Amino acid sequence: MVFLVIAAAAFFATLLGGLFALVLRGRLHLILGFSAGAVVGVAFFDLLPEAIELGCGSFGQRFLPLFPGFGFLVYLLLDRIALSHGAAGNFAKGKNSRRGMLGAVSLVTHSIFDGIAIGLAFQVSAAIGVVVTAAVLTHDFSDGINTTNIVLKNGGSAKEAFRWLLADALAPVLGIGMTLFVHLPKAWFGLVIALFAGFFLYLGASELVPDSYNAYPKRLTTAGTILGAGLVLATTLAVR
Ligand SMILES: [Zn+2]
């Protein structure tokens, strides 16, 4: 019953964020700047500390911090493959649907792990479950914004963006459901989250941060980026 309520909340928080971005897509520059900061913020302020907390005990302080680096390089490779399959002319215009799809798939997969994190946390204890749920729910809104943005930014239509948004909103529900059947060791989960920190760093620092500023070199874009990262930091500190 508790899981049903949480799953519904995660679904609607993500959907709301994405719809917000769709409705305001005439002002994509503002949301793109915010999104860039939020993705980098999730990597540094949410995923990295969580990975260290879950994985360092079993894998050690020398081994676990390698994984964000692996994640970064894996994402770079996938991104370059996606780019090399897109038409050169379209790339110049910033339009590459494969690149948009790669970003969307990565965000949806991350959201499945958000759901798994909630389920796992409740397996440890109800108190930890509540903390992790709060952390996930508060950044689900920006997950929705980011998913919509990454599709729109790479030339996807509003319809495509909405389809990916729906997938991203359903992902935490799927993740929570999976933990009712699968029991992943906590330490391994730390490694996966560290990998995702690398994915998010690549997506944020190499794609969203420079692209948002190249498209709209305004102070407002920078302010949006700082605000996005700051909000993630504030919510992380508030719920931890
Ligand atoms: Zn998330």
PDB file of C-alpha atoms and ligand atoms in Angstrom:
ATOM      1  CA  MET A   1       0.000   0.000   0.000  1.00  0.00           C
ATOM      2  CA  VAL A   2       2.791   2.439   0.983  1.00  0.00           C
ATOM      3  CA  PHE A   3       4.636   1.478  -2.215  1.00  0.00           C
ATOM      4  CA  LEU A   4       1.525   2.193  -4.292  1.00  0.00           C
ATOM      5  CA  VAL A   5       1.271   5.729  -2.899  1.00  0.00           C
ATOM      6  CA  ILE A   6       5.007   6.362  -3.400  1.00  0.00           C
ATOM      7  CA  ALA A   7       4.914   4.938  -6.925  1.00  0.00           C
ATOM      8  CA  ALA A   8       1.970   7.179  -7.814  1.00  0.00           C
ATOM      9  CA  ALA A   9       3.719  10.228  -6.323  1.00  0.00           C
ATOM     10  CA  ALA A  10       6.915   9.483  -8.282  1.00  0.00           C
ATOM     11  CA  PHE A  11       4.869   9.039 -11.469  1.00  0.00           C
ATOM     12  CA  PHE A  12       3.038  12.345 -11.118  1.00  0.00           C
ATOM     13  CA  ALA A  13       6.089  14.354  -9.963  1.00  0.00           C
ATOM     14  CA  THR A  14       8.016  13.237 -13.070  1.00  0.00           C
ATOM     15  CA  LEU A  15       5.047  13.798 -15.386  1.00  0.00           C
ATOM     16  CA  LEU A  16       4.425  17.267 -13.959  1.00  0.00           C
ATOM     17  CA  GLY A  17       8.063  18.303 -14.466  1.00  0.00           C
ATOM     18  CA  GLY A  18       8.039  17.122 -18.067  1.00  0.00           C
ATOM     19  CA  LEU A  19       4.682  18.771 -18.881  1.00  0.00           C
ATOM     20  CA  PHE A  20       6.007  21.986 -17.360  1.00  0.00           C
ATOM     21  CA  ALA A  21       8.964  21.829 -19.768  1.00  0.00           C
ATOM     22  CA  LEU A  22       6.661  20.999 -22.720  1.00  0.00           C
ATOM     23  CA  VAL A  23       4.292  23.886 -22.025  1.00  0.00           C
ATOM     24  CA  LEU A  24       7.181  26.329 -21.578  1.00  0.00           C
ATOM     25  CA  ARG A  25       9.164  25.072 -24.549  1.00  0.00           C
ATOM     26  CA  GLY A  26       8.969  28.527 -26.159  1.00  0.00           C
ATOM     27  CA  ARG A  27      11.326  29.510 -23.375  1.00  0.00           C
ATOM     28  CA  LEU A  28      13.510  26.450 -23.728  1.00  0.00           C
ATOM     29  CA  HIS A  29      16.668  28.473 -22.973  1.00  0.00           C
ATOM     30  CA  LEU A  30      15.584  29.146 -19.405  1.00  0.00           C
ATOM     31  CA  ILE A  31      14.683  25.527 -18.716  1.00  0.00           C
ATOM     32  CA  LEU A  32      17.744  24.239 -20.569  1.00  0.00           C
ATOM     33  CA  GLY A  33      20.045  26.260 -18.319  1.00  0.00           C
ATOM     34  CA  PHE A  34      18.206  24.988 -15.256  1.00  0.00           C
ATOM     35  CA  SER A  35      18.279  21.414 -16.546  1.00  0.00           C
ATOM     36  CA  ALA A  36      22.050  21.592 -17.115  1.00  0.00           C
ATOM     37  CA  GLY A  37      22.603  22.590 -13.493  1.00  0.00           C
ATOM     38  CA  ALA A  38      20.146  20.019 -12.176  1.00  0.00           C
ATOM     39  CA  VAL A  39      21.849  17.112 -14.006  1.00  0.00           C
ATOM     40  CA  VAL A  40      25.317  18.129 -12.787  1.00  0.00           C
ATOM     41  CA  GLY A  41      23.848  18.712  -9.321  1.00  0.00           C
ATOM     42  CA  VAL A  42      22.289  15.235  -9.209  1.00  0.00           C
ATOM     43  CA  ALA A  43      25.684  13.726 -10.162  1.00  0.00           C
ATOM     44  CA  PHE A  44      27.737  15.613  -7.559  1.00  0.00           C
ATOM     45  CA  PHE A  45      25.329  16.181  -4.702  1.00  0.00           C
ATOM     46  CA  ASP A  46      23.003  13.165  -4.851  1.00  0.00           C
ATOM     47  CA  LEU A  47      24.470  10.170  -6.711  1.00  0.00           C
ATOM     48  CA  LEU A  48      28.154  10.448  -5.687  1.00  0.00           C
ATOM     49  CA  PRO A  49      27.593  10.703  -1.920  1.00  0.00           C
ATOM     50  CA  GLU A  50      25.009   7.919  -2.104  1.00  0.00           C
ATOM     51  CA  ALA A  51      27.367   5.643  -4.058  1.00  0.00           C
ATOM     52  CA  ILE A  52      30.144   6.239  -1.520  1.00  0.00           C
ATOM     53  CA  GLU A  53      27.775   5.558   1.360  1.00  0.00           C
ATOM     54  CA  LEU A  54      26.505   2.289  -0.125  1.00  0.00           C
ATOM     55  CA  GLY A  55      29.627   0.905  -1.796  1.00  0.00           C
ATOM     56  CA  CYS A  56      32.798   2.076  -0.038  1.00  0.00           C
ATOM     57  CA  GLY A  57      32.376  -0.327   2.850  1.00  0.00           C
ATOM     58  CA  SER A  58      32.589  -3.367   0.564  1.00  0.00           C
ATOM     59  CA  PHE A  59      34.649  -2.124  -2.386  1.00  0.00           C
ATOM     60  CA  GLY A  60      37.023   0.287  -0.678  1.00  0.00           C
ATOM     61  CA  GLN A  61      37.839   3.941  -1.122  1.00  0.00           C
ATOM     62  CA  ARG A  62      40.302   3.301  -3.964  1.00  0.00           C
ATOM     63  CA  PHE A  63      38.041   1.164  -6.153  1.00  0.00           C
ATOM     64  CA  LEU A  64      34.582   2.721  -5.937  1.00  0.00           C
ATOM     65  CA  PRO A  65      35.566   6.270  -7.030  1.00  0.00           C
ATOM     66  CA  LEU A  66      36.839   4.778 -10.335  1.00  0.00           C
ATOM     67  CA  PHE A  67      33.277   4.015 -11.397  1.00  0.00           C
ATOM     68  CA  PRO A  68      32.083   7.569 -12.116  1.00  0.00           C
ATOM     69  CA  GLY A  69      35.105   7.756 -14.450  1.00  0.00           C
ATOM     70  CA  PHE A  70      34.085   4.509 -16.181  1.00  0.00           C
ATOM     71  CA  GLY A  71      30.527   5.810 -16.502  1.00  0.00           C
ATOM     72  CA  PHE A  72      31.763   9.074 -18.035  1.00  0.00           C
ATOM     73  CA  LEU A  73      33.868   7.249 -20.650  1.00  0.00           C
ATOM     74  CA  VAL A  74      31.172   4.681 -21.477  1.00  0.00           C
ATOM     75  CA  TYR A  75      28.679   7.478 -22.055  1.00  0.00           C
ATOM     76  CA  LEU A  76      31.226   9.362 -24.176  1.00  0.00           C
ATOM     77  CA  LEU A  77      31.704   6.281 -26.375  1.00  0.00           C
ATOM     78  CA  LEU A  78      27.952   5.739 -26.785  1.00  0.00           C
ATOM     79  CA  ASP A  79      27.459   9.436 -27.514  1.00  0.00           C
ATOM     80  CA  ARG A  80      30.169   9.464 -30.214  1.00  0.00           C
ATOM     81  CA  ILE A  81      28.646   6.364 -31.822  1.00  0.00           C
ATOM     82  CA  ALA A  82      25.239   8.061 -31.823  1.00  0.00           C
ATOM     83  CA  LEU A  83      26.801  11.195 -33.346  1.00  0.00           C
ATOM     84  CA  SER A  84      28.646   9.312 -36.083  1.00  0.00           C
ATOM     85  CA  HIS A  85      25.349   7.759 -37.218  1.00  0.00           C
ATOM     86  CA  GLY A  86      23.578  11.116 -37.448  1.00  0.00           C
ATOM     87  CA  ALA A  87      23.722  13.193 -40.631  1.00  0.00           C
ATOM     88  CA  ALA A  88      26.510  15.801 -40.477  1.00  0.00           C
ATOM     89  CA  GLY A  89      24.179  18.619 -41.556  1.00  0.00           C
ATOM     90  CA  ASN A  90      21.750  17.816 -38.808  1.00  0.00           C
ATOM     91  CA  PHE A  91      24.538  17.737 -36.248  1.00  0.00           C
ATOM     92  CA  ALA A  92      25.489  21.283 -37.227  1.00  0.00           C
ATOM     93  CA  LYS A  93      21.932  22.348 -36.456  1.00  0.00           C
ATOM     94  CA  GLY A  94      22.067  20.505 -33.163  1.00  0.00           C
ATOM     95  CA  LYS A  95      19.548  17.959 -34.395  1.00  0.00           C
ATOM     96  CA  ASN A  96      20.312  14.315 -33.825  1.00  0.00           C
ATOM     97  CA  SER A  97      17.469  12.079 -32.796  1.00  0.00           C
ATOM     98  CA  ARG A  98      19.810   9.179 -31.880  1.00  0.00           C
ATOM     99  CA  ARG A  99      21.610  11.475 -29.478  1.00  0.00           C
ATOM    100  CA  GLY A 100      18.282  12.540 -27.996  1.00  0.00           C
ATOM    101  CA  MET A 101      17.266   8.902 -27.671  1.00  0.00           C
ATOM    102  CA  LEU A 102      20.518   7.993 -25.922  1.00  0.00           C
ATOM    103  CA  GLY A 103      19.944  10.761 -23.393  1.00  0.00           C
ATOM    104  CA  ALA A 104      16.324   9.729 -22.883  1.00  0.00           C
ATOM    105  CA  VAL A 105      17.175   6.021 -22.492  1.00  0.00           C
ATOM    106  CA  SER A 106      19.849   6.945 -19.952  1.00  0.00           C
ATOM    107  CA  LEU A 107      17.428   9.099 -17.935  1.00  0.00           C
ATOM    108  CA  VAL A 108      14.702   6.436 -18.025  1.00  0.00           C
ATOM    109  CA  THR A 109      17.173   3.776 -16.870  1.00  0.00           C
ATOM    110  CA  HIS A 110      18.289   6.104 -14.080  1.00  0.00           C
ATOM    111  CA  SER A 111      14.654   6.521 -13.009  1.00  0.00           C
ATOM    112  CA  ILE A 112      14.236   2.728 -12.835  1.00  0.00           C
ATOM    113  CA  PHE A 113      17.178   2.760 -10.408  1.00  0.00           C
ATOM    114  CA  ASP A 114      15.515   5.595  -8.471  1.00  0.00           C
ATOM    115  CA  GLY A 115      12.602   3.212  -7.925  1.00  0.00           C
ATOM    116  CA  ILE A 116      14.934   0.341  -7.012  1.00  0.00           C
ATOM    117  CA  ALA A 117      16.664   2.679  -4.511  1.00  0.00           C
ATOM    118  CA  ILE A 118      13.326   3.291  -2.787  1.00  0.00           C
ATOM    119  CA  GLY A 119      12.484  -0.405  -2.594  1.00  0.00           C
ATOM    120  CA  LEU A 120      15.988  -1.351  -1.369  1.00  0.00           C
ATOM    121  CA  ALA A 121      15.976   1.388   1.255  1.00  0.00           C
ATOM    122  CA  PHE A 122      12.721   0.049   2.680  1.00  0.00           C
ATOM    123  CA  GLN A 123      14.308  -3.410   2.797  1.00  0.00           C
ATOM    124  CA  VAL A 124      16.984  -1.921   5.086  1.00  0.00           C
ATOM    125  CA  SER A 125      14.574   0.005   7.314  1.00  0.00           C
ATOM    126  CA  ALA A 126      11.433   2.153   7.167  1.00  0.00           C
ATOM    127  CA  ALA A 127      13.368   5.268   8.312  1.00  0.00           C
ATOM    128  CA  ILE A 128      15.969   4.958   5.523  1.00  0.00           C
ATOM    129  CA  GLY A 129      13.119   4.215   3.126  1.00  0.00           C
ATOM    130  CA  VAL A 130      11.464   7.536   3.946  1.00  0.00           C
ATOM    131  CA  VAL A 131      14.725   9.483   3.470  1.00  0.00           C
ATOM    132  CA  VAL A 132      15.471   7.923   0.078  1.00  0.00           C
ATOM    133  CA  THR A 133      11.856   8.378  -1.027  1.00  0.00           C
ATOM    134  CA  ALA A 134      12.025  12.082  -0.173  1.00  0.00           C
ATOM    135  CA  ALA A 135      15.298  12.408  -2.103  1.00  0.00           C
ATOM    136  CA  VAL A 136      13.860  10.700  -5.178  1.00  0.00           C
ATOM    137  CA  LEU A 137      10.502  12.479  -5.146  1.00  0.00           C
ATOM    138  CA  THR A 138      12.083  15.922  -4.875  1.00  0.00           C
ATOM    139  CA  HIS A 139      14.307  15.415  -7.895  1.00  0.00           C
ATOM    140  CA  ASP A 140      11.729  13.518  -9.975  1.00  0.00           C
ATOM    141  CA  PHE A 141      10.324  16.853 -11.096  1.00  0.00           C
ATOM    142  CA  SER A 142      13.678  17.780 -12.622  1.00  0.00           C
ATOM    143  CA  ASP A 143      14.079  14.237 -14.039  1.00  0.00           C
ATOM    144  CA  GLY A 144      10.869  14.911 -15.983  1.00  0.00           C
ATOM    145  CA  ILE A 145      12.117  18.309 -17.171  1.00  0.00           C
ATOM    146  CA  ASN A 146      15.454  16.800 -18.244  1.00  0.00           C
ATOM    147  CA  THR A 147      13.872  13.941 -20.187  1.00  0.00           C
ATOM    148  CA  THR A 148      11.602  16.284 -22.136  1.00  0.00           C
ATOM    149  CA  ASN A 149      14.463  18.702 -22.752  1.00  0.00           C
ATOM    150  CA  ILE A 150      16.987  16.210 -24.028  1.00  0.00           C
ATOM    151  CA  VAL A 151      14.509  14.997 -26.686  1.00  0.00           C
ATOM    152  CA  LEU A 152      13.379  18.507 -27.715  1.00  0.00           C
ATOM    153  CA  LYS A 153      16.936  19.863 -27.766  1.00  0.00           C
ATOM    154  CA  ASN A 154      18.043  17.172 -30.199  1.00  0.00           C
ATOM    155  CA  GLY A 155      15.239  17.995 -32.609  1.00  0.00           C
ATOM    156  CA  GLY A 156      12.568  15.582 -31.333  1.00  0.00           C
ATOM    157  CA  SER A 157       8.894  16.526 -31.630  1.00  0.00           C
ATOM    158  CA  ALA A 158       6.639  17.345 -28.685  1.00  0.00           C
ATOM    159  CA  LYS A 159       4.916  13.992 -29.241  1.00  0.00           C
ATOM    160  CA  GLU A 160       8.210  12.088 -28.993  1.00  0.00           C
ATOM    161  CA  ALA A 161       9.188  14.093 -25.935  1.00  0.00           C
ATOM    162  CA  PHE A 162       5.884  13.203 -24.293  1.00  0.00           C
ATOM    163  CA  ARG A 163       6.347   9.495 -25.034  1.00  0.00           C
ATOM    164  CA  TRP A 164       9.779   9.500 -23.386  1.00  0.00           C
ATOM    165  CA  LEU A 165       8.368  11.519 -20.501  1.00  0.00           C
ATOM    166  CA  LEU A 166       5.698   8.876 -19.968  1.00  0.00           C
ATOM    167  CA  ALA A 167       8.380   6.165 -19.983  1.00  0.00           C
ATOM    168  CA  ASP A 168      10.419   8.166 -17.457  1.00  0.00           C
ATOM    169  CA  ALA A 169       7.370   8.638 -15.217  1.00  0.00           C
ATOM    170  CA  LEU A 170       6.603   4.900 -15.300  1.00  0.00           C
ATOM    171  CA  ALA A 171      10.250   3.948 -14.666  1.00  0.00           C
ATOM    172  CA  PRO A 172      10.314   4.490 -10.857  1.00  0.00           C
ATOM    173  CA  VAL A 173       7.060   2.538 -10.600  1.00  0.00           C
ATOM    174  CA  LEU A 174       8.738  -0.343 -12.464  1.00  0.00           C
ATOM    175  CA  GLY A 175      11.845  -0.016 -10.256  1.00  0.00           C
ATOM    176  CA  ILE A 176       9.857  -0.195  -7.024  1.00  0.00           C
ATOM    177  CA  GLY A 177       7.949  -3.205  -8.377  1.00  0.00           C
ATOM    178  CA  MET A 178      11.210  -4.977  -9.259  1.00  0.00           C
ATOM    179  CA  THR A 179      12.463  -4.828  -5.659  1.00  0.00           C
ATOM    180  CA  LEU A 180       9.465  -6.873  -4.568  1.00  0.00           C
ATOM    181  CA  PHE A 181      10.982  -9.785  -6.516  1.00  0.00           C
ATOM    182  CA  VAL A 182      14.728  -9.112  -6.805  1.00  0.00           C
ATOM    183  CA  HIS A 183      17.180  -8.562  -3.976  1.00  0.00           C
ATOM    184  CA  LEU A 184      20.301  -6.737  -5.156  1.00  0.00           C
ATOM    185  CA  PRO A 185      23.142  -6.493  -2.608  1.00  0.00           C
ATOM    186  CA  LYS A 186      23.452  -2.917  -1.333  1.00  0.00           C
ATOM    187  CA  ALA A 187      27.171  -2.617  -2.164  1.00  0.00           C
ATOM    188  CA  TRP A 188      26.621  -3.584  -5.822  1.00  0.00           C
ATOM    189  CA  PHE A 189      23.902  -1.008  -5.977  1.00  0.00           C
ATOM    190  CA  GLY A 190      26.553   1.539  -4.896  1.00  0.00           C
ATOM    191  CA  LEU A 191      28.672   0.611  -7.931  1.00  0.00           C
ATOM    192  CA  VAL A 192      25.736   1.080 -10.301  1.00  0.00           C
ATOM    193  CA  ILE A 193      24.924   4.470  -8.802  1.00  0.00           C
ATOM    194  CA  ALA A 194      28.596   5.504  -9.145  1.00  0.00           C
ATOM    195  CA  LEU A 195      28.392   4.540 -12.833  1.00  0.00           C
ATOM    196  CA  PHE A 196      25.287   6.701 -13.220  1.00  0.00           C
ATOM    197  CA  ALA A 197      27.095   9.620 -11.573  1.00  0.00           C
ATOM    198  CA  GLY A 198      29.540   9.397 -14.505  1.00  0.00           C
ATOM    199  CA  PHE A 199      26.691   9.234 -17.061  1.00  0.00           C
ATOM    200  CA  PHE A 200      25.086  12.311 -15.530  1.00  0.00           C
ATOM    201  CA  LEU A 201      28.383  14.195 -15.416  1.00  0.00           C
ATOM    202  CA  TYR A 202      28.908  13.567 -19.115  1.00  0.00           C
ATOM    203  CA  LEU A 203      25.334  14.466 -20.021  1.00  0.00           C
ATOM    204  CA  GLY A 204      25.441  17.626 -17.908  1.00  0.00           C
ATOM    205  CA  ALA A 205      29.000  18.900 -18.277  1.00  0.00           C
ATOM    206  CA  SER A 206      29.708  17.939 -21.904  1.00  0.00           C
ATOM    207  CA  GLU A 207      26.282  18.396 -23.397  1.00  0.00           C
ATOM    208  CA  LEU A 208      23.751  20.455 -21.473  1.00  0.00           C
ATOM    209  CA  VAL A 209      26.038  23.045 -19.813  1.00  0.00           C
ATOM    210  CA  PRO A 210      27.920  24.138 -22.981  1.00  0.00           C
ATOM    211  CA  ASP A 211      24.901  23.712 -25.299  1.00  0.00           C
ATOM    212  CA  SER A 212      22.570  25.801 -23.172  1.00  0.00           C
ATOM    213  CA  TYR A 213      25.100  28.628 -23.037  1.00  0.00           C
ATOM    214  CA  ASN A 214      26.074  28.411 -26.714  1.00  0.00           C
ATOM    215  CA  ALA A 215      22.413  28.656 -27.665  1.00  0.00           C
ATOM    216  CA  TYR A 216      21.653  31.496 -25.251  1.00  0.00           C
ATOM    217  CA  PRO A 217      24.825  33.222 -23.973  1.00  0.00           C
ATOM    218  CA  LYS A 218      22.968  35.233 -21.394  1.00  0.00           C
ATOM    219  CA  ARG A 219      23.432  35.813 -17.693  1.00  0.00           C
ATOM    220  CA  LEU A 220      19.987  34.331 -17.172  1.00  0.00           C
ATOM    221  CA  THR A 221      21.178  30.976 -18.580  1.00  0.00           C
ATOM    222  CA  THR A 222      24.050  30.916 -16.076  1.00  0.00           C
ATOM    223  CA  ALA A 223      21.700  31.918 -13.272  1.00  0.00           C
ATOM    224  CA  GLY A 224      19.387  29.060 -14.290  1.00  0.00           C
ATOM    225  CA  THR A 225      22.264  26.554 -14.163  1.00  0.00           C
ATOM    226  CA  ILE A 226      23.382  27.676 -10.699  1.00  0.00           C
ATOM    227  CA  LEU A 227      19.738  27.598  -9.566  1.00  0.00           C
ATOM    228  CA  GLY A 228      19.261  24.045 -10.918  1.00  0.00           C
ATOM    229  CA  ALA A 229      22.354  22.715  -9.132  1.00  0.00           C
ATOM    230  CA  GLY A 230      21.544  24.736  -6.006  1.00  0.00           C
ATOM    231  CA  LEU A 231      18.011  23.361  -5.765  1.00  0.00           C
ATOM    232  CA  VAL A 232      19.279  19.771  -6.002  1.00  0.00           C
ATOM    233  CA  LEU A 233      21.885  20.526  -3.315  1.00  0.00           C
ATOM    234  CA  ALA A 234      19.281  22.134  -1.067  1.00  0.00           C
ATOM    235  CA  THR A 235      16.828  19.254  -1.383  1.00  0.00           C
ATOM    236  CA  THR A 236      19.604  16.698  -0.814  1.00  0.00           C
ATOM    237  CA  LEU A 237      20.742  18.491   2.348  1.00  0.00           C
ATOM    238  CA  ALA A 238      17.149  18.902   3.506  1.00  0.00           C
ATOM    239  CA  VAL A 239      16.235  15.222   3.280  1.00  0.00           C
ATOM    240  CA  ARG A 240      19.536  13.594   4.314  1.00  0.00           C
TER     241      ARG A 240
HETATM  242 ZN    ZN B   1      16.138  10.525 -10.624  1.00  0.00          ZN
END
